[in-house]
Each structure stands twice: as structure tokens, then as C-alpha cells.
Short mmCIF file of C-alpha atoms in Angstrom, two decimals:
data_model
loop_
_atom_site.label_atom_id
_atom_site.label_comp_id
_atom_site.label_asym_id
_atom_site.label_seq_id
_atom_site.Cartn_x
_atom_site.Cartn_y
_atom_site.Cartn_z
CA MET A 1 15.46 32.57 -26.39
CA ASP A 2 14.63 34.17 -23.50
CA THR A 3 17.29 35.42 -20.95
CA LYS A 4 17.22 33.82 -17.46
CA GLU A 5 15.59 36.65 -16.37
CA GLN A 6 12.79 37.09 -19.37
CA ALA A 7 11.66 33.19 -17.86
CA ILE A 8 11.72 34.02 -14.07
CA ARG A 9 9.05 37.41 -14.75
CA ARG A 10 7.00 35.07 -16.03
CA ILE A 11 7.67 32.11 -14.15
CA VAL A 12 6.45 34.82 -10.87
CA ALA A 13 3.24 35.98 -13.42
CA ASN A 14 2.05 33.06 -13.79
CA LEU A 15 2.29 32.38 -9.75
CA GLY A 16 0.19 35.94 -9.73
CA TYR A 17 2.75 37.97 -8.37
CA PRO A 18 4.53 39.55 -10.95
CA ASP A 19 5.72 42.69 -9.34
CA SER A 20 7.36 40.16 -6.28
CA ALA A 21 10.70 41.38 -6.42
CA THR A 22 11.50 39.15 -3.39
CA LEU A 23 9.29 35.99 -5.29
CA SER A 24 11.97 36.91 -8.07
CA SER A 25 15.24 36.74 -6.32
CA ILE A 26 14.52 33.07 -4.34
CA TRP A 27 14.26 32.13 -8.32
CA ARG A 28 16.98 33.60 -8.90
CA VAL A 29 18.87 31.47 -6.15
CA MET A 30 16.71 28.18 -6.85
CA VAL A 31 17.33 27.84 -10.57
CA THR A 32 19.95 28.16 -13.12
CA GLY A 33 19.01 29.95 -16.46
CA ARG A 34 18.48 27.03 -18.24
CA GLU A 35 15.86 25.72 -15.52
CA ALA A 36 14.29 28.95 -15.94
CA ILE A 37 13.53 28.80 -19.94
CA TRP A 38 12.36 24.98 -19.36
CA ILE A 39 10.13 25.76 -16.34
CA ALA A 40 8.32 29.53 -18.58
CA SER A 41 8.50 27.04 -21.03
CA LEU A 42 6.18 24.80 -19.72
CA PRO A 43 3.31 22.62 -19.53
CA GLY A 44 4.79 19.71 -21.60
CA THR A 45 6.79 17.02 -22.52
CA PRO A 46 9.97 16.54 -22.67
CA GLU A 47 9.83 16.59 -26.28
CA GLU A 48 8.00 19.44 -26.17
CA VAL A 49 10.28 21.68 -23.59
CA ALA A 50 13.08 20.25 -25.81
CA GLU A 51 11.43 21.86 -29.54
CA ARG A 52 10.53 25.21 -28.26
CA THR A 53 13.61 25.45 -26.22
CA GLY A 54 15.92 23.99 -28.82
CA ASP A 55 17.80 22.41 -26.18
CA ASP A 56 18.79 18.48 -26.82
CA VAL A 57 15.72 15.64 -25.26
CA GLU A 58 17.82 14.26 -22.67
CA ALA A 59 19.08 16.90 -21.37
CA VAL A 60 15.33 18.55 -20.84
CA SER A 61 14.62 15.42 -19.30
CA ARG A 62 16.93 14.78 -17.30
CA GLY A 63 16.78 18.48 -15.67
CA LEU A 64 12.80 18.77 -15.66
CA ARG A 65 13.40 15.40 -13.87
CA ASP A 66 15.38 16.80 -11.57
CA LEU A 67 12.65 20.05 -11.03
CA TYR A 68 10.41 17.89 -10.09
CA ASP A 69 12.42 15.86 -7.19
CA ARG A 70 13.53 19.36 -5.68
CA GLY A 71 9.28 20.98 -6.34
CA LEU A 72 9.22 22.73 -8.68
CA VAL A 73 7.18 21.62 -11.11
CA LEU A 74 4.55 19.26 -10.84
CA ALA A 75 4.71 15.70 -13.45
CA GLU A 76 1.57 13.21 -13.89
CA THR A 77 2.69 10.06 -16.63
CA GLN A 78 -0.53 9.18 -19.26
CA ASP A 79 0.37 5.60 -21.27
CA SER A 80 4.34 6.10 -20.62
CA ILE A 81 4.65 9.78 -21.11
CA VAL A 82 5.18 12.66 -18.59
CA TYR A 83 3.51 15.41 -18.97
CA TYR A 84 5.11 18.44 -17.41
CA THR A 85 3.25 21.50 -15.72
CA ALA A 86 4.75 24.47 -14.08
CA ILE A 87 3.23 25.70 -10.66
CA THR A 88 0.89 28.02 -10.58
CA ASN A 89 -0.45 28.92 -6.69
CA ALA A 90 2.70 30.27 -4.37
CA GLY A 91 1.68 28.96 -1.64
CA VAL A 92 2.11 25.38 -3.17
CA LEU A 93 5.19 26.27 -4.30
CA MET A 94 6.38 27.47 -1.08
CA ASP A 95 5.40 24.55 0.69
CA LEU A 96 6.15 21.73 -1.62
CA VAL A 97 10.32 23.72 -1.00
CA LEU A 98 10.36 23.97 2.51
CA PHE A 99 9.19 20.38 2.76
CA ASP A 100 12.23 19.31 1.48
CA ARG A 101 15.65 19.48 4.42
CA ARG A 102 17.93 20.04 1.13
CA TYR A 103 17.28 23.74 1.16
CA LEU A 104 18.54 24.52 4.38
CA PRO A 105 21.68 24.50 3.54
CA TYR A 106 20.87 27.34 1.02
CA GLY A 107 21.29 29.14 4.36
CA PRO A 108 18.78 31.29 6.63
CA GLY A 109 18.89 34.46 4.04
CA PHE A 110 17.01 31.95 1.52
CA LEU A 111 14.86 31.27 4.77
CA ASP A 112 14.70 35.02 5.61
CA SER A 113 13.59 36.13 1.71
CA TRP A 114 10.61 32.37 2.24
CA ARG A 115 9.56 34.88 5.20
CA THR A 116 8.98 38.49 3.64
CA PHE A 117 7.25 36.93 0.69
CA TYR A 118 3.99 35.46 3.17
CA ASN A 119 4.37 37.93 5.23
CA GLN A 120 4.55 40.85 3.17
CA GLU A 121 3.05 39.39 0.34
CA LEU A 122 1.09 35.93 0.12
CA VAL A 123 -0.48 36.02 3.45
CA HIS A 124 -2.98 38.58 1.55
CA GLU A 125 -4.43 35.64 0.16
CA HIS A 126 -6.02 34.25 3.30
CA ASP A 127 -9.74 35.44 3.04
CA TYR A 128 -12.26 33.34 2.48
CA PRO A 129 -15.31 34.68 3.03
CA GLU A 130 -17.24 31.63 3.27
CA PRO A 131 -16.33 29.09 5.19
CA ALA A 132 -16.98 26.10 2.08
CA SER A 133 -14.06 27.74 0.66
CA ARG A 134 -11.60 27.64 2.91
CA PRO A 135 -8.72 25.31 1.75
CA PHE A 136 -8.28 24.14 5.65
CA ARG A 137 -10.16 23.46 8.89
CA VAL A 138 -9.71 22.74 12.50
CA VAL A 139 -10.36 18.73 13.95
CA PRO A 140 -10.83 18.72 17.91
CA VAL A 141 -8.56 16.63 19.56
CA LEU A 142 -8.36 13.48 19.72
CA GLU A 143 -10.77 12.63 23.10
CA GLN A 144 -12.38 15.17 23.75
CA VAL A 145 -16.02 14.86 21.57
CA GLN A 146 -18.47 12.90 22.81
CA ASP A 147 -21.73 13.20 20.54
CA GLU A 148 -23.78 10.31 19.56
CA ARG A 149 -25.48 13.12 17.10
CA THR A 150 -23.97 13.22 13.97
CA ALA A 151 -20.25 11.49 12.75
CA LEU A 152 -17.65 13.50 14.68
CA PRO A 153 -14.54 15.02 13.10
CA HIS A 154 -12.14 13.58 15.29
CA ASP A 155 -12.87 10.05 14.66
CA GLU A 156 -13.61 11.26 10.25
CA ILE A 157 -9.32 11.99 11.18
CA VAL A 158 -8.75 8.43 12.51
CA ALA A 159 -10.65 6.64 10.31
CA ALA A 160 -9.10 8.83 7.14
CA ILE A 161 -6.07 7.55 9.23
CA GLN A 162 -6.17 3.66 9.69
CA GLY A 163 -7.82 3.77 6.24
CA ALA A 164 -5.20 5.73 4.40
CA ARG A 165 -2.95 3.12 1.34
CA ARG A 166 -0.30 4.72 2.35
CA ILE A 167 1.48 7.52 4.93
CA SER A 168 4.01 9.83 5.26
CA VAL A 169 5.18 12.28 7.81
CA GLU A 170 7.49 15.40 6.22
CA HIS A 171 9.13 18.32 8.23
CA CYS A 172 6.86 21.25 9.17
CA PRO A 173 7.35 24.13 6.09
CA CYS A 174 5.67 27.22 8.18
CA ARG A 175 8.20 26.45 10.93
CA THR A 176 10.75 25.76 9.19
CA ARG A 177 10.16 30.06 6.96
CA GLU A 178 9.10 31.02 10.51
CA ARG A 179 11.86 29.43 12.54
CA LEU A 180 9.08 31.49 16.15
CA CYS A 181 9.09 28.03 18.34
CA ASP A 182 10.90 25.72 19.53
CA ASN A 183 8.44 23.28 18.74
CA PRO A 184 8.90 19.53 16.39
CA THR A 185 9.21 20.69 12.80
CA GLU A 186 8.28 16.62 11.63
CA THR A 187 4.45 17.05 12.63
CA CYS A 188 2.70 17.05 8.83
CA LEU A 189 1.03 13.72 8.03
CA GLY A 190 0.53 13.25 3.87
CA LEU A 191 -2.28 10.66 3.30
CA ASP A 192 -2.24 8.38 -0.26
CA GLU A 193 -1.50 10.33 -3.11
CA VAL A 194 0.21 13.00 -0.66
CA ALA A 195 1.93 10.13 1.00
CA ASP A 196 2.86 8.56 -2.55
CA TYR A 197 4.69 12.66 -3.77
CA ILE A 198 5.86 13.58 -0.38
CA ILE A 199 8.40 9.48 -0.10
CA ALA A 200 8.80 9.53 -4.48
CA ARG A 201 11.08 12.88 -3.80
CA GLY A 202 12.42 11.17 -0.42
CA ILE A 203 11.56 14.27 1.47
CA GLY A 204 9.51 12.26 3.88
CA ARG A 205 9.63 8.77 5.42
CA GLU A 206 6.62 6.17 5.41
CA ILE A 207 5.10 5.38 8.49
CA SER A 208 2.29 3.76 9.84
CA ALA A 209 -1.29 4.64 10.90
CA ALA A 210 -0.43 3.66 14.37
CA GLN A 211 2.61 6.26 14.70
CA ALA A 212 0.46 8.59 12.75
CA LEU A 213 -1.95 8.84 15.95
CA ASP A 214 0.88 8.85 18.19
CA ILE A 215 2.19 12.31 16.09
CA LEU A 216 -1.34 13.62 16.82
CA ARG A 217 -1.54 12.79 20.57
CA GLU A 218 2.46 14.12 21.01
CA CYS A 219 1.17 17.34 18.91
CA GLU A 220 -1.80 17.87 21.31
CA GLU A 221 0.03 17.36 25.07
CA LEU A 222 2.23 20.29 23.16
CA GLY A 223 -0.54 22.24 22.32
CA LEU A 224 -0.66 22.17 18.59
CA THR A 225 -4.05 23.06 16.97
CA HIS A 226 -4.69 20.19 14.00
CA LEU A 227 -5.35 21.64 11.18
CA THR A 228 -6.70 19.28 7.40
CA GLU A 229 -7.77 19.85 4.34
CA ASN A 230 -11.62 21.32 4.21
CA ALA A 231 -12.45 18.52 2.25
CA GLU A 232 -14.65 15.02 3.46
CA HIS A 233 -11.92 12.52 2.28
CA PRO A 234 -9.37 15.30 3.34
CA ARG A 235 -4.89 14.11 2.29
CA VAL A 236 -3.35 16.75 4.53
CA ILE A 237 -2.95 17.05 8.16
CA CYS A 238 -1.12 19.32 10.02
CA ASN A 239 -0.31 19.63 13.35
CA CYS A 240 -0.22 24.13 13.64
CA CYS A 241 1.38 27.08 15.82
CA SER A 242 0.25 30.20 15.84
CA CYS A 243 3.38 32.30 15.29
CA CYS A 244 4.45 29.73 12.27
CA CYS A 245 1.35 28.15 10.46
CA VAL A 246 0.00 29.98 7.34
CA PHE A 247 -3.20 29.87 8.55
CA LEU A 248 -3.42 30.75 12.08
CA ARG A 249 -0.71 33.41 11.99
CA ALA A 250 -2.77 35.56 8.96
CA MET A 251 -5.17 35.30 11.96
CA THR A 252 -2.26 36.38 14.23
CA ALA A 253 0.04 38.34 13.20
CA HIS A 254 -1.51 39.65 10.54
CA GLY A 255 -6.02 40.12 12.02
CA LYS A 256 -7.85 38.43 9.57
CA GLU A 257 -10.65 36.96 9.69
CA ARG A 258 -11.74 33.95 7.15
CA VAL A 259 -8.74 31.98 7.29
CA VAL A 260 -9.45 28.56 8.06
CA ALA A 261 -13.38 26.66 8.84
CA SER A 262 -13.67 25.96 12.83
CA SER A 263 -14.48 22.21 13.62
CA ARG A 264 -18.11 21.56 14.07
CA TYR A 265 -18.02 22.00 18.23
CA ILE A 266 -17.85 25.11 20.32
CA ALA A 267 -16.01 25.85 23.69
CA ILE A 268 -18.75 26.77 26.79
CA VAL A 269 -17.34 27.00 29.90
CA ASP A 270 -19.17 26.11 33.27
CA ALA A 271 -19.16 29.25 35.16
CA ALA A 272 -19.83 27.32 38.51
CA ARG A 273 -17.06 24.63 37.59
CA CYS A 274 -14.78 27.81 36.47
CA LYS A 275 -11.76 28.98 38.73
CA GLY A 276 -10.18 31.31 36.65
CA CYS A 277 -6.46 29.36 36.99
CA GLY A 278 -6.23 30.99 33.68
CA THR A 279 -5.25 27.71 31.57
CA CYS A 280 -7.92 27.60 28.79
CA GLU A 281 -6.63 31.37 27.73
CA ARG A 282 -2.98 30.19 27.75
CA ARG A 283 -3.74 27.15 25.06
CA CYS A 284 -5.86 29.50 23.20
CA HIS A 285 -4.00 30.08 20.02
CA VAL A 286 -6.69 32.53 18.86
CA ALA A 287 -7.44 34.83 21.96
CA ALA A 288 -11.58 33.11 21.86
CA ILE A 289 -11.32 32.95 25.55
CA THR A 290 -10.43 35.88 28.74
CA LEU A 291 -10.48 35.76 32.12
CA ALA A 292 -13.11 38.29 33.39
CA GLU A 293 -14.22 39.00 36.66
CA GLY A 294 -11.88 35.75 37.86
CA ARG A 295 -13.99 32.78 35.55
CA ALA A 296 -13.24 31.97 31.36
CA GLN A 297 -15.39 33.27 29.41
CA VAL A 298 -15.24 32.60 25.16
CA ARG A 299 -15.54 34.75 22.17
CA GLU A 300 -17.71 32.46 19.95
CA THR A 301 -17.32 34.03 17.09
CA ARG A 302 -13.50 33.54 17.59
CA CYS A 303 -13.19 30.47 18.79
CA LEU A 304 -12.25 27.14 16.74
CA GLY A 305 -13.63 24.25 18.36
CA CYS A 306 -10.04 22.95 19.04
CA GLY A 307 -10.47 21.66 22.42
CA LEU A 308 -7.45 22.72 23.69
CA CYS A 309 -8.90 24.14 26.02
CA ALA A 310 -11.04 21.59 27.23
CA SER A 311 -8.65 19.16 26.78
CA THR A 312 -6.19 20.21 30.00
CA CYS A 313 -9.08 22.18 32.63
CA PRO A 314 -7.44 21.23 35.45
CA ASN A 315 -11.80 21.39 37.02
CA SER A 316 -13.56 19.62 33.65
CA ALA A 317 -15.54 23.62 33.62
CA ILE A 318 -15.32 23.72 29.91
CA THR A 319 -17.36 21.39 26.94
CA LEU A 320 -17.12 20.83 23.54
CA PRO A 321 -20.81 20.80 22.23
CA LEU A 322 -21.94 21.44 18.55
CA ARG A 323 -22.20 24.62 16.89
CA GLN A 324 -25.55 24.96 15.59
CA PRO A 325 -26.34 24.99 13.15
CA LEU A 326 -23.73 22.62 11.69
CA THR A 327 -21.10 23.90 9.32
CA ALA A 328 -20.90 21.51 5.99
CA VAL A 329 -17.80 19.95 4.96
CA PRO A 330 -17.16 20.10 1.65
CA ASP A 331 -16.75 17.07 -0.41
CA VAL A 332 -13.96 17.47 -2.22
CA PRO A 333 -10.96 20.28 -1.15
CA SER A 334 -11.78 23.75 -2.41
CA GLY A 335 -8.79 24.01 -4.87
CA CYS A 336 -6.32 25.49 -2.30
CA GLY A 337 -3.60 24.54 -0.08
CA LEU A 338 -0.90 20.83 -0.86
CA LEU A 339 -2.72 19.90 -4.77
CA LEU A 340 -1.03 16.96 -6.18
CA ARG A 341 -3.11 15.50 -8.62
CA THR A 342 -0.76 13.31 -9.79
CA GLN A 343 1.71 10.38 -9.88
CA PRO A 344 5.45 10.87 -9.36
CA PRO A 345 7.20 10.55 -13.35
CA HIS A 346 8.73 7.17 -13.54
#
């Protein structure tokens, strides 16, 4: 039978980091020996795990449900049978743990370990050569884009929120991990099955569509960038700062360039209107705007098309026209990010 250490080695290997001392140390804090052995024995039903480990079925069933509630395993129920699976994406694991404020009593050292793991190991996964493969994309500010030639990304997000069966808001795992700014943390939105998951675990609260749109507007005023799953029907909407966000930080602090898909728009400066006040330069999260000869200039290859510059230009010198050619948005998520296919166990 596995020891706790043997089980943890199998768990971190399954996550793709067999040699990560930091990730192993995080697991030692999060689980007991029996729990580690149960996770290492997945996938399976509680009955199957009990048979593999020699443990009592009722104890395994209670334990797996508790591990689900703590964000350490996934589960689905089919025909009243609960089937558990281990998490195989380290980024998903990090989010599902750090969404949960009940981990905060573990202390700053616990968060420091996650920060070390992200900045030294996980960040290097964020390199997606093809834009369609990038897990998240940028959405422009709500009121800035006016163009009738195509469906507008901000309108798609509004429609997604207004048409959602259920909406949740939860605390940002990135700002919880990095702790590098004083922006609010209760800014992450979940839609439909993601909201079901968040609410079932008790790590977020249910809100209305009007409340969700208010959160987006408040985040725009703070200069946060909207990111959503790179798919036609997103289930996650984030409001991100460049100092903490896993994707924007990968670009600004680690020099990654192929991380998120830009919006379908790009910032353009009218030199005749620009007074060189520098507001846009300060608002840009990715250093796509600089001042040269007293006027703002846009580095087009770096511009994400978020519109934070255009929405606050005091001289209306920046517009957000469509990129040419238009970037495509995949029908379904790329397979990264917060992927929750299943319903909570009963």
C-alpha cells in the first residue's frame, strides 16, 4: 500500500510536475495520508477506491465528497452513481484551491508556496503559438466600441450574462496568490455550470445579471481588463490586473507574448487630438502605448484591444476600430483554464 509520500509523488506526476518540490509541499499541507492515497487511486467510484485501498466504503465516500468540497478532486453523478476524478491541470487546481477563502487560515506561507510554484514553474506553460489555442481572450470595455459590421465582443459578454441560467461572483485566485495590489478580489464571475460548481462548494455567492454588469463597470473604472474563455460561449469572466493575473503577469513579468488572444479591436491614436497627457500610457497593462515627441503611439503587435485607453482619453484621441483581418473565436474552450464538465455530487 502507498505511503503518503508515494501517493503525493503520483499526484504531482499526474499534474505534470513530477519533480516539483514546491507542489509536493503544497499537497503535504492540504491532505492527510489517507486522502492522498484516495486521490492517487482515482478515477473511480467510492466503492472502487475502497476496494483498491482496503478502506471502509462509507469513510471513502465521505472523504471524497469532502475533497470535492475543498477543490481537490472533480466529480460527476450519472444515474445516481458518483464518479470521482483527479485534477490533471495544475492551473485548474490552483484556481479551485485559491477561490476558496477557507484556505486563508493556512497562513501566508501557504500562499507564498503557490506564488513560488506559479512564478517559477507553472508560468512556463503559458505559451500558445496559435491564437485560437489560447485559453482566454480580451473583451473591450462595455461602452467604447461602436461598430455595426460585426457582433461586438462586449455585446456578446452582455448577452452571455443576461442569458445565463445562473451567475456567481467569487474572489480572484490570482490576487489572492500574488498580493501585489489593493484592487478588490471579489471580481471573478462564473456562468451556468461554473456558477453551479462555485455555489455548491460555498466559495462564491449567487448574483443577478444586473449585479454582474455593475461589477464589470466598477472594474473598468479601476482600470482592470476583462478576460474571458476564448470560446463563443464562455463560462468565466475575469477582471484582471497585470501584476497578479496568471495571463497578464506572464506577459508583463515573465516576457511571454503568446498568452491571451486579443479582442477583435485595436487602439488607434489621432495625433491631431492627442495632447500627450500620458493617461493612456498609465492605463495600459501591457505597455502597448508610449509617449514619443509629445504624442501617444500604439505598438500594434502588443495591443490587446481592451479599450481602457480609449475610455479614459480626455481628448477623445483614441478609437477602437476593428482589426483587419478579424480574429476568430473558437466554438468551444481550448481545454485550459477553469474546465468544469460535470455537476456536483449529490
